[in-house]
CSV table of C-alpha atoms in Angstrom, one decimal:
chain,number,residue,atom,x,y,z
A,17,ALA,CA,-3.5,-13.0,24.2
A,18,THR,CA,-7.5,-12.0,23.5
A,19,SER,CA,-10.0,-14.2,21.1
A,20,ALA,CA,-12.8,-12.3,23.2
A,21,TRP,CA,-16.3,-13.0,22.2
A,22,LEU,CA,-16.9,-9.1,21.1
A,23,PRO,CA,-20.3,-8.5,19.3
A,24,HIS,CA,-20.0,-8.2,15.6
A,25,GLY,CA,-18.6,-5.8,14.6
A,26,VAL,CA,-15.5,-4.2,17.7
A,27,SER,CA,-12.3,-4.6,16.8
A,28,GLU,CA,-10.4,-6.7,18.6
A,29,ILE,CA,-7.4,-4.7,18.5
A,30,GLU,CA,-8.6,-1.7,19.1
A,31,THR,CA,-10.6,-3.4,22.3
A,32,VAL,CA,-7.4,-4.4,24.1
A,33,GLY,CA,-5.3,-1.5,23.0
A,34,ILE,CA,-2.5,-3.8,20.5
A,35,PRO,CA,-0.3,-1.3,19.0
A,36,THR,CA,-0.4,-1.3,14.6
A,37,VAL,CA,1.5,-0.3,12.0
A,38,SER,CA,-0.1,1.0,8.6
A,39,SER,CA,-0.2,-1.9,6.0
A,40,VAL,CA,1.8,-1.2,2.5
A,41,ARG,CA,-0.9,-2.9,0.4
A,42,VAL,CA,-3.7,-3.8,2.0
A,43,ALA,CA,-6.2,-0.7,4.1
A,44,PRO,CA,-6.1,-3.2,7.4
A,45,PRO,CA,-3.1,-2.3,10.0
A,46,ARG,CA,-0.9,-5.2,10.7
A,47,ILE,CA,-0.2,-6.0,14.0
A,48,ALA,CA,3.7,-3.4,15.2
A,49,ALA,CA,5.1,-6.5,17.4
A,50,ALA,CA,4.4,-9.7,15.3
A,51,ALA,CA,7.5,-10.5,13.8
A,52,VAL,CA,6.3,-12.3,10.4
A,53,ALA,CA,3.2,-10.5,8.8
A,54,PHE,CA,0.9,-11.6,5.7
A,55,GLU,CA,-0.4,-8.6,3.5
A,56,CYS,CA,-3.8,-10.5,1.9
A,57,GLU,CA,-6.4,-10.2,-0.7
A,58,VAL,CA,-9.3,-12.5,-0.9
A,59,ALA,CA,-9.9,-15.1,-3.0
A,60,GLU,CA,-12.6,-17.2,-2.0
A,61,ILE,CA,-14.6,-18.0,0.7
A,62,LYS,CA,-16.3,-21.2,1.0
A,63,PRO,CA,-19.0,-22.6,3.3
A,64,TYR,CA,-17.7,-25.5,5.5
A,65,PRO,CA,-18.8,-28.2,5.3
A,66,ALA,CA,-20.6,-27.6,2.1
A,67,GLU,CA,-24.5,-29.9,3.2
A,68,ASN,CA,-24.3,-27.9,6.2
A,69,PRO,CA,-21.7,-25.3,7.0
A,70,ASN,CA,-21.0,-23.5,10.0
A,71,CYS,CA,-18.0,-21.8,9.3
A,72,HIS,CA,-16.2,-20.6,6.1
A,73,LEU,CA,-12.8,-21.4,4.7
A,74,ILE,CA,-10.9,-18.9,3.2
A,75,PHE,CA,-8.6,-18.5,0.5
A,76,ALA,CA,-6.4,-15.7,0.6
A,77,ARG,CA,-3.5,-14.4,-1.9
A,78,VAL,CA,-0.6,-12.9,-0.5
A,79,LEU,CA,0.9,-9.8,-2.3
A,80,LEU,CA,3.0,-8.7,0.8
A,81,ALA,CA,5.2,-10.3,3.7
A,82,HIS,CA,6.8,-9.0,6.7
A,83,VAL,CA,9.7,-11.1,8.1
A,84,ASP,CA,11.8,-9.5,10.9
A,85,ASP,CA,14.7,-9.8,10.2
A,86,ALA,CA,15.1,-11.7,14.3
A,87,VAL,CA,13.9,-14.0,13.2
A,88,LEU,CA,15.5,-15.6,10.0
A,89,ALA,CA,17.5,-18.4,9.3
A,90,ASP,CA,18.8,-17.4,6.0
A,91,GLU,CA,18.2,-14.7,3.7
A,92,ARG,CA,14.9,-16.5,2.5
A,93,HIS,CA,14.3,-18.9,5.4
A,94,VAL,CA,11.9,-18.2,8.8
A,95,ASP,CA,13.5,-20.6,12.1
A,96,SER,CA,10.2,-21.3,13.6
A,97,ALA,CA,12.3,-22.3,17.0
A,98,ARG,CA,12.5,-18.1,17.2
A,99,LEU,CA,9.1,-17.1,16.6
A,100,ASP,CA,8.1,-19.4,19.6
A,101,LEU,CA,4.4,-20.0,17.8
A,102,VAL,CA,1.3,-20.2,20.6
A,103,GLY,CA,-1.9,-21.9,18.6
A,104,ARG,CA,-5.8,-21.7,18.7
A,105,LEU,CA,-6.8,-25.7,19.0
A,106,GLY,CA,-10.6,-24.3,20.4
A,107,GLY,CA,-12.4,-23.4,23.4
A,108,SER,CA,-9.6,-22.5,26.4
A,109,HIS,CA,-6.9,-25.0,24.3
A,110,TYR,CA,-4.1,-23.6,23.6
A,111,SER,CA,-0.4,-25.5,22.1
A,112,HIS,CA,3.6,-24.5,21.1
A,113,THR,CA,5.2,-24.9,18.7
A,114,ARG,CA,8.2,-26.1,20.6
A,115,ASP,CA,8.3,-30.0,19.4
A,116,THR,CA,9.4,-29.7,16.5
A,117,PHE,CA,10.5,-32.2,13.6
A,118,SER,CA,11.1,-33.1,10.2
A,119,MET,CA,10.3,-35.8,7.9
A,120,ILE,CA,11.4,-37.2,4.2
A,121,ARG,CA,9.3,-36.1,1.7
A,122,PRO,CA,8.4,-38.0,-1.6
A,123,ARG,CA,9.4,-36.3,-4.9
């Protein structure tokens, strides 16, 4: 895991030595070990909150998705349990996504 405080313009991937592979549709490489990776182009960047921005919302178009067959439940769906995801909550706080549940969505 990384998330280090590095100076602007310093590559975390290069600093830590994370293996990458070339992307197909975009210039930056992708993480070689990622079970799922998206190649995207930026559609819009919006300062947030608008009245006193201290971060940005980035909207992107997915151009290509790379999905390892080992995480597929079937031909169209990823089995999230096979991903064993970790999410960054903020600061030094993280969470696992092992405890999932389903809800009926309104039509």
